[in-house]
Coordinates of C-alpha atoms in Angstrom, one line a residue:
M29 CA 22.5 3.0 7.5
L30 CA 21.2 0.2 9.5
G31 CA 17.5 1.1 9.0
L32 CA 18.4 1.2 5.1
L33 CA 19.9 -2.3 5.4
V34 CA 17.0 -3.6 7.1
W35 CA 14.7 -1.9 4.3
L36 CA 17.0 -3.6 1.8
A37 CA 16.6 -6.8 3.4
V38 CA 12.8 -6.7 3.6
A39 CA 12.7 -5.5 -0.2
G40 CA 15.4 -8.2 -0.9
V41 CA 15.8 -9.4 -4.4
A42 CA 18.4 -11.9 -5.8
G43 CA 19.7 -12.7 -9.4
L44 CA 19.5 -10.3 -12.3
I45 CA 15.9 -10.2 -13.3
V46 CA 13.6 -10.4 -10.4
G47 CA 10.4 -9.0 -9.0
K48 CA 6.8 -9.9 -9.3
S49 CA 5.7 -7.3 -11.7
L50 CA 6.9 -4.4 -14.0
R51 CA 4.7 -1.9 -12.2
R52 CA 6.4 1.2 -10.8
G53 CA 6.4 3.0 -7.6
P54 CA 7.2 6.6 -6.7
V55 CA 10.8 7.5 -5.8
A56 CA 9.4 9.4 -2.8
D57 CA 8.3 6.2 -1.2
M58 CA 12.1 5.1 -0.7
P59 CA 14.3 5.9 2.2
R60 CA 16.5 9.0 1.5
E61 CA 19.6 7.0 1.0
A62 CA 17.9 4.7 -1.4
Q63 CA 16.6 7.8 -3.2
D64 CA 20.2 9.2 -3.7
F65 CA 21.4 5.9 -4.9
Y66 CA 18.6 5.3 -7.4
L67 CA 19.2 8.8 -8.9
A68 CA 22.9 8.1 -9.1
F69 CA 22.2 4.9 -10.8
Q70 CA 19.9 6.5 -13.3
R71 CA 22.3 9.1 -14.2
S72 CA 25.2 6.5 -14.6
L73 CA 23.1 4.4 -16.8
E74 CA 21.3 7.0 -19.1
D75 CA 24.6 9.3 -19.4
R76 CA 26.6 6.4 -20.8
Y77 CA 24.0 4.1 -22.6
Q78 CA 21.7 6.2 -24.7
D79 CA 19.7 3.1 -25.8
L80 CA 18.7 2.5 -22.2
Q81 CA 16.0 4.4 -20.2
V82 CA 15.0 4.1 -16.5
L83 CA 11.3 4.1 -16.3
G84 CA 11.0 4.2 -12.6
P85 CA 11.4 2.2 -9.4
T86 CA 9.8 -1.2 -9.1
Q87 CA 6.7 -1.4 -7.1
E88 CA 7.9 -4.2 -5.0
G89 CA 11.4 -4.6 -3.9
F90 CA 14.4 -2.1 -4.3
G91 CA 14.9 -2.3 -8.1
A92 CA 14.3 -0.3 -11.3
V93 CA 12.3 -0.9 -14.5
L94 CA 14.5 -0.5 -17.6
Q95 CA 13.5 0.1 -21.2
V96 CA 15.8 -1.3 -23.9
G97 CA 14.3 -0.4 -27.2
H98 CA 10.7 -1.5 -26.8
Q99 CA 11.5 -4.2 -24.3
E100 CA 11.2 -3.9 -20.5
F101 CA 13.1 -5.3 -17.7
A102 CA 12.9 -5.2 -14.0
V103 CA 16.4 -5.2 -12.4
P104 CA 17.4 -5.3 -8.5
L105 CA 19.5 -2.5 -7.1
G106 CA 20.3 -4.0 -3.6
E107 CA 23.4 -5.6 -4.7
L108 CA 24.7 -2.7 -6.6
F109 CA 23.9 -0.5 -3.5
L110 CA 25.9 -2.7 -1.2
R111 CA 28.9 -2.9 -3.8
E112 CA 29.0 0.9 -4.0
R113 CA 29.1 1.2 -0.2
A114 CA 31.8 -1.3 0.2
F115 CA 33.8 0.0 -2.8
P116 CA 33.0 3.7 -3.3
G117 CA 33.4 5.0 -6.9
S118 CA 32.6 1.4 -8.5
L119 CA 29.2 2.5 -9.6
N120 CA 29.9 3.0 -13.2
E121 CA 31.8 -0.4 -13.4
N122 CA 29.1 -2.2 -11.7
V123 CA 26.4 -0.7 -14.1
D124 CA 28.6 -1.9 -16.9
R125 CA 28.7 -5.3 -15.6
M126 CA 24.8 -5.2 -15.1
C127 CA 24.3 -4.0 -18.7
Q128 CA 26.4 -6.9 -20.1
E129 CA 24.3 -9.4 -18.1
L130 CA 21.1 -7.8 -19.3
N131 CA 22.3 -8.0 -23.0
E132 CA 23.2 -11.7 -22.5
H133 CA 19.6 -12.3 -20.8
L134 CA 17.9 -10.5 -23.7
A135 CA 19.9 -12.6 -26.4
S136 CA 18.9 -15.8 -24.4
I137 CA 15.2 -14.9 -24.5
E138 CA 15.3 -14.2 -28.2
S139 CA 16.8 -17.6 -28.9
E140 CA 14.5 -19.5 -26.4
P141 CA 12.9 -22.8 -27.6
F142 CA 9.2 -22.7 -28.4
D143 CA 8.3 -25.3 -26.0
L144 CA 9.8 -23.1 -23.1
A145 CA 8.4 -20.0 -24.4
M146 CA 4.8 -20.9 -25.5
T147 CA 3.0 -20.4 -22.1
R148 CA 4.3 -16.9 -21.7
I149 CA 3.0 -15.5 -25.1
L150 CA 0.4 -13.0 -24.6
P151 CA -1.4 -10.4 -26.9
Q152 CA -1.1 -6.6 -26.4
I153 CA -2.7 -3.6 -27.9
R154 CA -0.7 -0.8 -29.4
T155 CA -1.4 1.9 -32.0
G156 CA -0.1 1.9 -35.6
D157 CA 1.9 5.0 -34.8
W158 CA 3.6 3.2 -32.0
V159 CA 4.4 0.1 -34.1
R160 CA 5.8 2.2 -36.9
E161 CA 8.2 4.0 -34.4
N162 CA 9.2 1.0 -32.6
S163 CA 9.4 -1.6 -35.3
P164 CA 11.7 -2.2 -38.3
S165 CA 9.7 -2.3 -41.6
M166 CA 11.3 -5.6 -42.3
G167 CA 13.8 -8.1 -41.2
P168 CA 14.1 -10.4 -38.2
G169 CA 13.6 -7.5 -35.7
K170 CA 10.1 -6.5 -37.2
L171 CA 7.5 -7.0 -34.7
A172 CA 4.8 -9.7 -35.2
T173 CA 1.5 -8.0 -35.6
L174 CA -2.2 -8.2 -36.6
P175 CA -4.6 -5.3 -37.5
L176 CA -7.2 -5.1 -34.8
F177 CA -9.6 -2.2 -35.9
E178 CA -9.2 1.5 -36.8
D179 CA -5.6 2.5 -35.6
L180 CA -5.2 -0.3 -33.2
I181 CA -2.7 -3.1 -33.6
L182 CA -2.5 -6.5 -31.9
C183 CA 1.1 -7.2 -30.9
F184 CA 2.5 -10.1 -28.9
V185 CA 4.9 -10.3 -26.0
L186 CA 6.9 -12.8 -24.0
D187 CA 5.9 -12.0 -20.4
D188 CA 7.6 -13.6 -17.5
A189 CA 6.6 -11.0 -14.9
Q190 CA 10.2 -9.8 -14.7
S191 CA 10.6 -8.8 -18.3
I192 CA 8.4 -7.9 -21.3
V193 CA 9.9 -8.8 -24.8
F194 CA 7.9 -8.3 -27.9
V195 CA 7.6 -11.2 -30.3
T196 CA 9.3 -10.4 -33.6
E197 CA 9.4 -12.2 -37.1
G198 CA 12.8 -13.5 -36.0
H199 CA 10.9 -15.4 -33.0
L200 CA 8.5 -16.7 -35.6
K201 CA 11.1 -18.0 -37.9
F202 CA 13.1 -19.7 -35.1
W203 CA 10.0 -21.3 -33.6
G204 CA 8.6 -22.4 -37.0
I205 CA 5.1 -21.0 -36.5
D206 CA 2.9 -18.3 -38.4
L207 CA 0.8 -15.5 -37.1
V208 CA -2.4 -17.3 -37.1
S209 CA -0.9 -20.0 -34.6
L210 CA 0.8 -17.3 -32.6
E211 CA -2.6 -15.4 -32.3
N212 CA -4.5 -18.6 -31.3
L213 CA -1.9 -19.5 -28.7
A214 CA -1.7 -15.8 -27.1
T215 CA -5.4 -15.7 -27.0
K216 CA -5.6 -19.1 -25.1
N217 CA -2.9 -18.0 -22.7
L218 CA -4.8 -14.8 -22.1
E219 CA -8.1 -16.7 -21.5
D220 CA -6.3 -19.0 -19.0
K221 CA -5.2 -15.8 -16.9
A222 CA -7.7 -14.3 -14.5
G223 CA -10.2 -12.9 -16.8
I224 CA -12.6 -9.8 -16.7
P225 CA -16.2 -10.7 -16.0
T226 CA -17.2 -9.1 -19.3
D227 CA -20.9 -9.5 -19.2
S228 CA -21.2 -7.9 -15.7
L229 CA -18.6 -5.2 -16.6
M230 CA -20.6 -4.2 -19.8
E231 CA -23.8 -4.2 -17.7
K232 CA -22.3 -2.0 -15.1
A233 CA -20.7 0.4 -17.7
A234 CA -24.1 0.9 -19.3
G235 CA -24.9 3.2 -16.4
E236 CA -21.6 4.6 -15.3
V237 CA -17.9 5.0 -16.3
V238 CA -15.9 2.1 -15.5
H239 CA -12.1 2.5 -15.0
L240 CA -9.8 -0.5 -15.0
Q241 CA -6.1 0.1 -14.1
G242 CA -3.0 -1.8 -13.3
D243 CA -3.3 -4.8 -15.5
P244 CA -1.5 -4.4 -19.0
Y245 CA -3.9 -7.0 -20.5
D246 CA -7.2 -5.6 -19.5
A247 CA -7.8 -3.8 -22.8
T248 CA -6.7 -6.7 -24.9
R249 CA -9.0 -9.0 -22.8
L250 CA -11.9 -6.8 -23.1
L251 CA -11.6 -6.1 -26.8
L252 CA -11.1 -9.6 -27.6
A253 CA -14.0 -10.7 -25.5
M254 CA -16.3 -8.0 -27.0
Q255 CA -15.4 -9.1 -30.6
K256 CA -17.1 -12.5 -29.7
T257 CA -20.0 -10.8 -28.0
D258 CA -23.5 -9.8 -29.7
L259 CA -23.0 -6.1 -29.6
A260 CA -26.6 -5.4 -30.2
S261 CA -27.1 -5.1 -26.4
V262 CA -24.1 -2.9 -25.9
Q263 CA -24.8 -0.3 -28.6
S264 CA -24.8 2.5 -26.1
L265 CA -21.2 2.0 -24.9
A266 CA -18.0 3.8 -25.7
I267 CA -14.5 2.7 -24.7
G268 CA -11.1 4.4 -24.2
L269 CA -7.6 2.8 -24.3
P270 CA -5.4 5.6 -23.1
D271 CA -2.7 3.7 -21.8
R272 CA -1.4 0.0 -21.7
D273 CA -2.4 -0.4 -18.2
S274 CA -5.7 1.6 -18.3
V275 CA -9.2 1.0 -19.9
L276 CA -12.3 3.1 -19.7
L277 CA -15.7 2.0 -20.7
G278 CA -19.0 3.8 -20.2
P279 CA -22.3 5.0 -21.8
K280 CA -22.1 7.3 -24.7
S281 CA -24.2 9.7 -22.7
E282 CA -21.1 10.3 -20.5
I283 CA -18.8 10.8 -23.6
G284 CA -17.5 14.1 -22.2
T285 CA -16.4 12.6 -19.0
L286 CA -14.9 9.6 -21.0
M287 CA -13.0 11.9 -23.2
E288 CA -11.5 14.1 -20.3
R289 CA -10.4 11.0 -18.2
V290 CA -9.0 9.3 -21.4
E291 CA -7.1 12.2 -22.2
E292 CA -5.8 12.6 -18.7
D293 CA -4.6 8.9 -18.5
Y294 CA -3.0 9.2 -22.0
Q295 CA -1.0 12.2 -20.9
Q296 CA 0.2 10.8 -17.6
G297 CA 0.7 7.2 -18.7
K298 CA 4.0 5.6 -19.1
H299 CA 2.9 3.5 -22.0
P300 CA 0.2 5.6 -23.9
V301 CA -1.9 3.8 -26.4
S302 CA -4.6 6.2 -27.8
P303 CA -6.1 9.6 -26.8
R304 CA -9.4 8.6 -28.8
V305 CA -12.6 7.3 -27.5
Y306 CA -14.4 4.6 -29.6
E307 CA -18.0 3.9 -30.0
V308 CA -19.1 0.2 -29.6
R309 CA -20.8 -0.7 -32.7
S310 CA -20.9 -3.8 -35.2
T311 CA -17.4 -2.4 -35.9
F312 CA -15.6 0.0 -33.5
D313 CA -15.5 3.8 -34.6
P314 CA -13.4 6.6 -33.0
S315 CA -15.4 9.5 -31.6

């Protein structure tokens, strides 16, 4: 028990929504007692809240990444663990309290003033099928989207590293802005983040398959940059967007390898985007 408490202190988290990222780590990396509690927490949550799903442990700290509809949140588990040890049998009650706080947090984000939200708006790529499955066809809950190319759609998120909330028509109405303004702002925010050295990346990809992983904005950053690039020099390239956090770029001569690796990432990814490989032309065409 002492060893676990030391681990909890090292992994220490405070407040409801914490953590540096929504990336997930394996359950097997936890101490055994933490694994048992994590699995008990997952059962308690998913057995009684059908609209919530535990996607996995947080990569940093003792926490879990939850999916609420199409939104994601990182929540700490250290405090819940200690409460359960102090008051055995209180897990369900503590999970209920956490879910109430989570709903309150989500409501506060959805009614957040524009001047507080504007620096956290970023673009993300999804497929048309994903949008149709996760967005109402009308009303304030409809996701704010723009067509990109083929079956890929540009969505927008509010990202504060501890939660990812998709921007909806309700947000736009509350903020008093239109889609063009939203896209311009999101693109500027993305450019202000650490970018991909697009020129050197495409030069490298002309000779070998390049695999980018871990950043949910790599695909968006790369594709938006390529739209502004003279594609005459990169006609030999193909690109795959199998998962939100995975991008593959390489020469068309390696199309077989690209297709295999894209399919593998698409099947294994937690946020699949598309199993297709696209050829880089004046417009993008799926292979």
